[in-house]
Short mmCIF file of C-alpha atoms and ligand atoms in Angstrom, two decimals:
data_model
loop_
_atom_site.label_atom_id
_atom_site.label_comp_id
_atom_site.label_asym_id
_atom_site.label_seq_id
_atom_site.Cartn_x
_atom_site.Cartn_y
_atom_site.Cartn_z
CA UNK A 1 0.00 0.00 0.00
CA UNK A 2 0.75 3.54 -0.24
CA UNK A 3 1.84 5.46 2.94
CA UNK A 4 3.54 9.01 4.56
CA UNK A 5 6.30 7.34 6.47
CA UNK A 6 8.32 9.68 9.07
CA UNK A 7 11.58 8.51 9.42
CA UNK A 8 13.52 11.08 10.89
CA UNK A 9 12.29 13.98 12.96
CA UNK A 10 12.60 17.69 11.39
CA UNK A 11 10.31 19.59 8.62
CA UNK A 12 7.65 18.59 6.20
CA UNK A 13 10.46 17.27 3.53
CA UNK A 14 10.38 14.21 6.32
CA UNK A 15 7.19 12.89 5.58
CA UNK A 16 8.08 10.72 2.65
CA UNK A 17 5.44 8.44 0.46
CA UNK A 18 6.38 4.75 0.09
CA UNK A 19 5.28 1.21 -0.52
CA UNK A 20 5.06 -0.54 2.68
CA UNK A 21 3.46 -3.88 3.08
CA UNK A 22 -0.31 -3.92 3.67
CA UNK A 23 -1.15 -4.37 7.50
CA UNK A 24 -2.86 -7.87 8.90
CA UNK A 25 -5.49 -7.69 11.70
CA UNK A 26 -4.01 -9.10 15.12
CA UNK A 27 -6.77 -11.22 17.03
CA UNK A 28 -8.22 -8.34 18.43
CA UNK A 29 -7.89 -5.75 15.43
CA UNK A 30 -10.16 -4.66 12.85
CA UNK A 31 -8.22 -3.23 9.19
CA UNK A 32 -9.76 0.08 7.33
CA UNK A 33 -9.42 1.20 4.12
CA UNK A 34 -9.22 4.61 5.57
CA UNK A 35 -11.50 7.10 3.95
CA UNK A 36 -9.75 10.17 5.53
CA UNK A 37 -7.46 11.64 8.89
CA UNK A 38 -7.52 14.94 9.86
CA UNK A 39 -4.13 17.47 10.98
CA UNK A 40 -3.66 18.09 14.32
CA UNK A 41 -0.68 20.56 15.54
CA UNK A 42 -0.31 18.22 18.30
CA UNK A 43 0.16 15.24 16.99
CA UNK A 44 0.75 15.62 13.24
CA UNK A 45 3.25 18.55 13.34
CA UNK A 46 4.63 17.93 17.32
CA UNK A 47 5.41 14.76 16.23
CA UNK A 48 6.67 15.28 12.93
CA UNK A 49 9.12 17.26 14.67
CA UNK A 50 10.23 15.50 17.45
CA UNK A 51 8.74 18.34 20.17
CA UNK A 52 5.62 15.95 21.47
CA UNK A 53 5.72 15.41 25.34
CA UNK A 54 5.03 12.05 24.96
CA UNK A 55 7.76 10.83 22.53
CA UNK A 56 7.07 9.19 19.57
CA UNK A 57 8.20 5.74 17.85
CA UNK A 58 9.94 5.85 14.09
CA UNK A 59 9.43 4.77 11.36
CA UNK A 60 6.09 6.06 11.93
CA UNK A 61 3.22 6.44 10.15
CA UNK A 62 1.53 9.76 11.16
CA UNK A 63 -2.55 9.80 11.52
CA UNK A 64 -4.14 9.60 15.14
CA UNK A 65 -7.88 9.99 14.07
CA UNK A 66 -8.48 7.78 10.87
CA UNK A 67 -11.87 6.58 9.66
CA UNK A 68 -13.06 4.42 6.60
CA UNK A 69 -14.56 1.16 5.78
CA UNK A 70 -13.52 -2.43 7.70
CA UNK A 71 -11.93 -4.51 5.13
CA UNK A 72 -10.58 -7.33 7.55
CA UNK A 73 -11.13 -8.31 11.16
CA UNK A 74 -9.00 -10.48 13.67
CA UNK A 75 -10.36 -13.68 15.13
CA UNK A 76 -11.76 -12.43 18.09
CA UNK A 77 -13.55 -9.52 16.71
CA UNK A 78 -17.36 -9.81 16.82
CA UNK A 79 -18.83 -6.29 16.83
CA UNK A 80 -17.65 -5.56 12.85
CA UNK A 81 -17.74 -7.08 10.09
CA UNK A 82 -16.41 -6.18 6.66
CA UNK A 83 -17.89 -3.46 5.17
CA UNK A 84 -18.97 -1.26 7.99
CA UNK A 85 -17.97 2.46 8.40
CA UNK A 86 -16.02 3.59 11.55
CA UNK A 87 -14.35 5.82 13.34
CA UNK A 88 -11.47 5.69 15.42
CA UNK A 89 -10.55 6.55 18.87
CA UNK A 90 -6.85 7.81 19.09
CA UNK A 91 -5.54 6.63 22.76
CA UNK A 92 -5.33 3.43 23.38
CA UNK A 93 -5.67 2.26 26.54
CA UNK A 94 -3.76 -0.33 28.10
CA UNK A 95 -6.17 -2.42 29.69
CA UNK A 96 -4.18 -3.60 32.52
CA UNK A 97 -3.69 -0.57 35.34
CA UNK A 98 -6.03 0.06 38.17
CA UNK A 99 -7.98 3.16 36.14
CA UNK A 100 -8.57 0.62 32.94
CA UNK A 101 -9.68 -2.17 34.81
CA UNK A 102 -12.35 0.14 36.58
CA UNK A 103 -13.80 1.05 33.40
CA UNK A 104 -11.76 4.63 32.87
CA UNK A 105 -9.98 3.68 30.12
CA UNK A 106 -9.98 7.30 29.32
CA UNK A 107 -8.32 7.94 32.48
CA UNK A 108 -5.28 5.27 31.84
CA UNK A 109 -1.80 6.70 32.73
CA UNK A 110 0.28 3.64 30.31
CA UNK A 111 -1.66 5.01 26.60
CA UNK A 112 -0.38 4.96 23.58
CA UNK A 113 -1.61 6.88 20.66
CA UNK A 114 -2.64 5.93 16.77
CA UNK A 115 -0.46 7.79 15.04
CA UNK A 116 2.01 8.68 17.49
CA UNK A 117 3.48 4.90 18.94
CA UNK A 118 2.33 2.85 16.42
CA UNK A 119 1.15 3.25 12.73
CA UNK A 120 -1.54 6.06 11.85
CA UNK A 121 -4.04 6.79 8.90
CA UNK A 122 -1.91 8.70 6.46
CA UNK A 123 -1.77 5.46 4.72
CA UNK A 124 -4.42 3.62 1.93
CA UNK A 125 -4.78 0.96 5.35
CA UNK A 126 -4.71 1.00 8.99
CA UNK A 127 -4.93 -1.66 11.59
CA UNK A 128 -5.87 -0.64 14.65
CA UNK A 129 -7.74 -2.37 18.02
CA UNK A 130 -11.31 -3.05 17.28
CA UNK A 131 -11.91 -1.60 20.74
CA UNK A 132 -11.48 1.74 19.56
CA UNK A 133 -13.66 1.77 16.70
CA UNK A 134 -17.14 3.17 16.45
CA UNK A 135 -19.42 3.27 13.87
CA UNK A 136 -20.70 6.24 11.87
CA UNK A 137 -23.99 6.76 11.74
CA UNK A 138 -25.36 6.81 7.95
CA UNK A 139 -25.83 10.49 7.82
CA UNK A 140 -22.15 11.28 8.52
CA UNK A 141 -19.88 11.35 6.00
CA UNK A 142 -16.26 10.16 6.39
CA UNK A 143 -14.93 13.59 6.61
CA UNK A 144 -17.36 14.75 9.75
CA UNK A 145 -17.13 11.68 11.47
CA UNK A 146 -13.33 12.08 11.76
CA UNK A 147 -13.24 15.47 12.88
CA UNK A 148 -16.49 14.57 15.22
CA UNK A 149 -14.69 11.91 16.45
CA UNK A 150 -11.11 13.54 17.77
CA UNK A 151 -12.68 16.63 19.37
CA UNK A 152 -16.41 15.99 19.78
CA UNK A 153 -15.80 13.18 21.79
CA UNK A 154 -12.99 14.96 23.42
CA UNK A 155 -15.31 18.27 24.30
CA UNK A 156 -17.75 15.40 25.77
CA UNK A 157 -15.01 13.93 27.85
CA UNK A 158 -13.70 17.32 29.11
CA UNK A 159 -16.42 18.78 29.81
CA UNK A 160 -19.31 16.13 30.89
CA UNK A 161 -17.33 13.50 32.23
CA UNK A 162 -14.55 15.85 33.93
CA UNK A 163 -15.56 18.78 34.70
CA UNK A 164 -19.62 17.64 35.37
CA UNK A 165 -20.93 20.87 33.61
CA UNK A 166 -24.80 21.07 34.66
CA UNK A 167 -27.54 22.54 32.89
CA UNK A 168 -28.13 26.13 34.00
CA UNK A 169 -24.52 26.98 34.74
CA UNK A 170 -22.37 29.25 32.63
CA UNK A 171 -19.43 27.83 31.16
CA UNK A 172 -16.21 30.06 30.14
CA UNK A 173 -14.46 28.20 27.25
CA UNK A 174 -10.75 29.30 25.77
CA UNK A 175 -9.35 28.82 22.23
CA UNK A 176 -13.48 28.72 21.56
CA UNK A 177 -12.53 29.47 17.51
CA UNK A 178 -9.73 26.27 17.64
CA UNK A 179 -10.59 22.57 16.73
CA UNK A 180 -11.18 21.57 20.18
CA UNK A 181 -12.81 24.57 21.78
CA UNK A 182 -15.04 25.13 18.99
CA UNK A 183 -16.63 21.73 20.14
CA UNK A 184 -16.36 22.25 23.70
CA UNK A 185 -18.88 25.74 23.28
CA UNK A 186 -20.96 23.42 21.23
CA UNK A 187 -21.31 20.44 23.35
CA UNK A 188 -21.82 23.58 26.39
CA UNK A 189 -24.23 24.99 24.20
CA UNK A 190 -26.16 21.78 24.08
CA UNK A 191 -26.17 20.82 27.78
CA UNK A 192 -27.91 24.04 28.73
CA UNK A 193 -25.05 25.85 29.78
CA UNK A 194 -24.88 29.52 29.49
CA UNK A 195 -21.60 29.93 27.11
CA UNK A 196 -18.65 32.68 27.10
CA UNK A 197 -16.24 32.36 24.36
CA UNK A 198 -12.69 33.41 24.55
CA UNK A 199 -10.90 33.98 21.95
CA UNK A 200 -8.08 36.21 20.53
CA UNK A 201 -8.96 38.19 17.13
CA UNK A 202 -12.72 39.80 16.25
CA UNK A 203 -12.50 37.52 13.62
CA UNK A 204 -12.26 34.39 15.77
CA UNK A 205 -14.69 35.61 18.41
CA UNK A 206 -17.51 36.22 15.54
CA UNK A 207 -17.02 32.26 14.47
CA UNK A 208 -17.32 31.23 18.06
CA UNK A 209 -20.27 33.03 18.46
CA UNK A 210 -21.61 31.19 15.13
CA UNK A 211 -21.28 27.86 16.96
CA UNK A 212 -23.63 28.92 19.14
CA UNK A 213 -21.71 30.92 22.20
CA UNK A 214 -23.66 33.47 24.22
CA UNK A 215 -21.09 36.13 24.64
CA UNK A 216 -17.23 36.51 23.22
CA UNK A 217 -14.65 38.30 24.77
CA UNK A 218 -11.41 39.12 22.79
CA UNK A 219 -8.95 39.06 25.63
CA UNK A 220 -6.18 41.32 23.62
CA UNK A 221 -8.97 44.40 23.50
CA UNK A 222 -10.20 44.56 26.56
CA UNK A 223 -9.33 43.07 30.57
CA UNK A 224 -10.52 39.40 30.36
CA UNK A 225 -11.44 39.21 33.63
CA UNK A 226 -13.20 42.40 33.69
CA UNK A 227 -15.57 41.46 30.97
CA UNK A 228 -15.99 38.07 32.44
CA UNK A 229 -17.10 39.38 36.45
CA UNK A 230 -19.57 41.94 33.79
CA UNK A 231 -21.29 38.80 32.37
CA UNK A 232 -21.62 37.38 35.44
CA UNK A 233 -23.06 39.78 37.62
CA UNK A 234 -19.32 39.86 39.49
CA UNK A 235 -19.44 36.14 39.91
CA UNK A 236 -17.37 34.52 37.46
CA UNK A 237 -17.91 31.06 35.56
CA UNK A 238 -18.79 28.01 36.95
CA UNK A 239 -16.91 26.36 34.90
CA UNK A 240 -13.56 27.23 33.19
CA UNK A 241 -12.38 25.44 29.67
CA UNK A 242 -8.39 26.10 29.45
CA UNK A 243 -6.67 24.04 26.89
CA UNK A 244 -3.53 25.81 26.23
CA UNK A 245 -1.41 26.39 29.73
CA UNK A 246 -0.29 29.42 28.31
CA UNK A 247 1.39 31.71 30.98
CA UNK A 248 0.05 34.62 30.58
CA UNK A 249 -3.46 33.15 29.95
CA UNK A 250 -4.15 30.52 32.28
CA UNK A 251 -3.88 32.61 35.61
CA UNK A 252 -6.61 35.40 33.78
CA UNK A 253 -8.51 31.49 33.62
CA UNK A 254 -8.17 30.79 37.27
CA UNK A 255 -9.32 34.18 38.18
CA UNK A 256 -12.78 34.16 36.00
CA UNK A 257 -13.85 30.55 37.99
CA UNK A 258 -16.70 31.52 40.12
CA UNK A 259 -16.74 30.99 43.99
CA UNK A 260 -17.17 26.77 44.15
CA UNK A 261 -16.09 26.29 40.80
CA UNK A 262 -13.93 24.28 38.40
CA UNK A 263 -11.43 24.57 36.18
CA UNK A 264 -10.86 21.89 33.59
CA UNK A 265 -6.98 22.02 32.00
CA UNK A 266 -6.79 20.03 29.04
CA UNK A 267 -3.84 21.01 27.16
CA UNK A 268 -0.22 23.14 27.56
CA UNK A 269 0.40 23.53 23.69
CA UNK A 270 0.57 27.17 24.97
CA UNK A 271 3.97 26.67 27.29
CA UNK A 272 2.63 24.50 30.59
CA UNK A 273 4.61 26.41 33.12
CA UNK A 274 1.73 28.50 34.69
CA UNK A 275 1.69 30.55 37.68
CA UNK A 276 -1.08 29.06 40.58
CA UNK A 277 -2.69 32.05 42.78
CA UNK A 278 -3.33 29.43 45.92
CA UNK A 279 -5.34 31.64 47.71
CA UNK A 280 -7.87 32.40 45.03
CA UNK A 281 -8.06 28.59 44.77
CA UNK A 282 -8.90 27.93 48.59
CA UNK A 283 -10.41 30.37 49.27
CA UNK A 284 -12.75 30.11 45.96
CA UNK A 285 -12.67 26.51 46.74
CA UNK A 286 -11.85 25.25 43.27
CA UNK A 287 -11.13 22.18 41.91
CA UNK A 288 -9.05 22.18 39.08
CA UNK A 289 -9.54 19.71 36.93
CA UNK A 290 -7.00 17.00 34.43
CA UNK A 291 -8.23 15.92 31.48
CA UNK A 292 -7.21 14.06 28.60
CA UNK A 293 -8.14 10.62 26.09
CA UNK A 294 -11.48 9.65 25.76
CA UNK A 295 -13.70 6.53 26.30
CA UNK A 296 -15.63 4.99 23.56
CA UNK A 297 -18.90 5.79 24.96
CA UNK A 298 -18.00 9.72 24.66
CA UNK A 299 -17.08 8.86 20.52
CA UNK A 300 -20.63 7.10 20.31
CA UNK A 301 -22.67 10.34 21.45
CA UNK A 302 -20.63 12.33 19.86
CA UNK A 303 -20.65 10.93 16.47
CA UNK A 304 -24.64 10.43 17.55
CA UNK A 305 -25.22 13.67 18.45
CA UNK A 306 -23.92 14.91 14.93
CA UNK A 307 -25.70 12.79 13.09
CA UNK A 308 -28.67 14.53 14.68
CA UNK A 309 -26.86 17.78 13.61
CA UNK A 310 -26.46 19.07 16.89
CA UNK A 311 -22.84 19.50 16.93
CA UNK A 312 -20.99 19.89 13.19
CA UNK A 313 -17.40 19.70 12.64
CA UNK A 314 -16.23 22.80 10.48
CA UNK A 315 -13.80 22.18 7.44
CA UNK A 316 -11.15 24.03 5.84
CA UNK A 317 -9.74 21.85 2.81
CA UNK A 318 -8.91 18.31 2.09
CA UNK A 319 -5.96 16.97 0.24
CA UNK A 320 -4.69 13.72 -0.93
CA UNK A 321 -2.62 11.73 0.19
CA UNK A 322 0.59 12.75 -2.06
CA UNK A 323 0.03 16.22 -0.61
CA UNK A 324 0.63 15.40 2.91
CA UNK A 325 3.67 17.48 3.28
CA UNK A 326 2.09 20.62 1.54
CA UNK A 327 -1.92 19.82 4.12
CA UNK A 328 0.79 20.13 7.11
CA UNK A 329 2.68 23.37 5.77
CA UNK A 330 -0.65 24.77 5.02
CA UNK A 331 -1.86 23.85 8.72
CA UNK A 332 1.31 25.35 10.51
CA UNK A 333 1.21 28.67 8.16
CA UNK A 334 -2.56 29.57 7.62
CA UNK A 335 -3.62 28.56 11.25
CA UNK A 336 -6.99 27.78 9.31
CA UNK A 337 -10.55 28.34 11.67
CA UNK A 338 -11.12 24.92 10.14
CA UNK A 339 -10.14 21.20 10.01
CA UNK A 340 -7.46 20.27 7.24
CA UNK A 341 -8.21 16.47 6.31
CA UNK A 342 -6.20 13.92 4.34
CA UNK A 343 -7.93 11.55 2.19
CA UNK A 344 -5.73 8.86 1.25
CA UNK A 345 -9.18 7.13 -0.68
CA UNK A 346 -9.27 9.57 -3.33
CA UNK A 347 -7.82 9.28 -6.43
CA UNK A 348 -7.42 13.09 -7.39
CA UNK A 349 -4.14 15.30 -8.20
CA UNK A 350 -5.54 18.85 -7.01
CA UNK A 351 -6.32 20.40 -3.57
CA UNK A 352 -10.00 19.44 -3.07
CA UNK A 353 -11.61 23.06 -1.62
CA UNK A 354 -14.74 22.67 0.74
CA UNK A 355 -16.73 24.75 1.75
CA UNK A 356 -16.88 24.79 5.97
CA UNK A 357 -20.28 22.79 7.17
CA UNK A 358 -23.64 24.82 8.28
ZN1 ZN B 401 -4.56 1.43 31.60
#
């Protein structure tokens, strides 16, 4: 089959297009023909060069979130069969610590990552564990269900699971315009959460109030925490969505959690070092919150919940496979409000444009 492999860490010239054998199904493994993966900066350009926290194992084949159609199962795999469309979890869970064997597998400390330690979707195949698979409802197509899948679930997970947001309460969600927040003010939305987006350009602000938030702020015209305390009739939000541990952001974060409230911290893309005000935290008597992977039950509703059209992933362009190199360049320069997919199932030569979902 064709595939990207990454065989030595350092700039999009790495990611090279071979022949490498087709993968088998272990006993517990399903194979796709993989219809398309999306881009992440994490994992797709981290990785790619060498920066990602958690390492990563070469020769790799980049891809964390691939979905397409089952073309071979393993011997012990009973919930698909040949032919069915799914969508893949990224973290795989080990199955053996404390946290997995109660049923977190979301929560296990010993994951690996599609994509990242073993072989991802910027190939015409994948293998991966049939445990991580879902299937796509019929009214999603391929290209949704992949980006519904990495950060719908995720937003689900966060949010839901973690950080127990309640109907009623008013949620205060950073990076709302990115991949990930985007989903988190729509799964917010959705709950019955009043929503606050954050974000750091007009531009982006106006796009996270399309998804549905209540109120933006653009925290480089104005004092954050200021306009958050004037939304909130001086209370602040009960809950607080941080995914990038920047410095300079995530103490303005701590600050806006109301009295009682939580903080969810999902990410440190943004540095990771952060300054803790411990007496705003005990006296305000807030939890902060870790969060990170997902369980397969948060992929179902969220690939559920957009079939219904009640969340919709928003794309920017999808390229084929041969373009890899050029989708990640694009990524890493235009910072698109969008997803930027790969579709190794498509037998085209030119940048396929799409319009963004609505
Ligand atoms: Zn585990």
């Amino acid at each position: 089959m064709k595939a990207v492999v990454l065989r030595s860490f350092g700039g999009s010239e790495r990611l090279l297009l071979e022949n490498v054998p087709d993968p088998e199904p272990a006993f517990d493994e399903i194979v796709l023909k993989v219809a398309t993966v999306s881009i992440n900066r994490s994992f797709d350009l981290s990785v790619r060069k060498g920066t990602y926290s958690r390492g990563a194992v070469l020769p790799l084949v980049p891809g964390a979130d691939p979905s397409g159609t089952v073309c071979a199962v393993g011997k012990s795999v009973t919930a698909f069969k040949v032919g069915d469309r799914v969508a893949v979890m990224s973290t795989i869970a080990c199955g053996r610590c404390q946290e997995c064997r109660r049923g977190a597998a979301a929560s296990c400390g010993f994951s690996r990552t599609i994509g990242v330690h073993r072989w991802g979707g910027y190939a015409e195949y994948v293998a991966v564990p049939a445990r991580n698979a879902a299937l796509i409802p019929e009214a999603l197509s391929f290209d949704h269900a992949t980006v519904i899948a990495r950060h719908g679930a995720a937003a689900y997970n966060f949010l839901i699971d973690r950080g127990k947001l309640q109907a009623g309460e008013t949620a205060l969600v950073f990076g709302a315009s990115g991949a990930l927040g985007g989903f988190a003010v729509q799964v917010a939305k959705l709950s019955g959460a009043t929503v606050m987006a954050v974000a750091g350009t007009d531009t982006r602000a106006a796009f996270a109030r399309q998804l549905g938030a209540d109120a933006t702020i653009n925290y480089r015209t104005g004092d954050l925490v200021e306009q958050v305390m004037a939304l909130t009739n001086g209370r602040g939000a009960d809950l607080v969505f941080e995914s990038s541990g920047d410095p300079e952001l995530w103490p303005l974060a701590l600050q806006c959690v109301a009295q009682a409230g939580r903080l969810v911290s999902c990410g440190a893309h943004g540095g990771g070092n952060v300054q803790l005000d411990l007496k705003k935290l005990y006296v305000g008597r807030i939890q902060i919150i870790g969060a990170a992977g997902v369980n397969v039950s948060d992929l179902d509703r969220a690939l559920a919940t957009g079939a219904r059209g009640d969340i919709r992933a928003t794309i920017d362009r999808v390229y084929p496979l041969e373009c890899a190199a050029e989708a990640q360049d694009y990524v890493e320069r235009e910072r698109p409000l969008g997803k930027v997919l790969i579709a190794p199932g498509w037998n085209f030569k030119n940048v396929r444009q799409e319009r963004p979902a609505s």
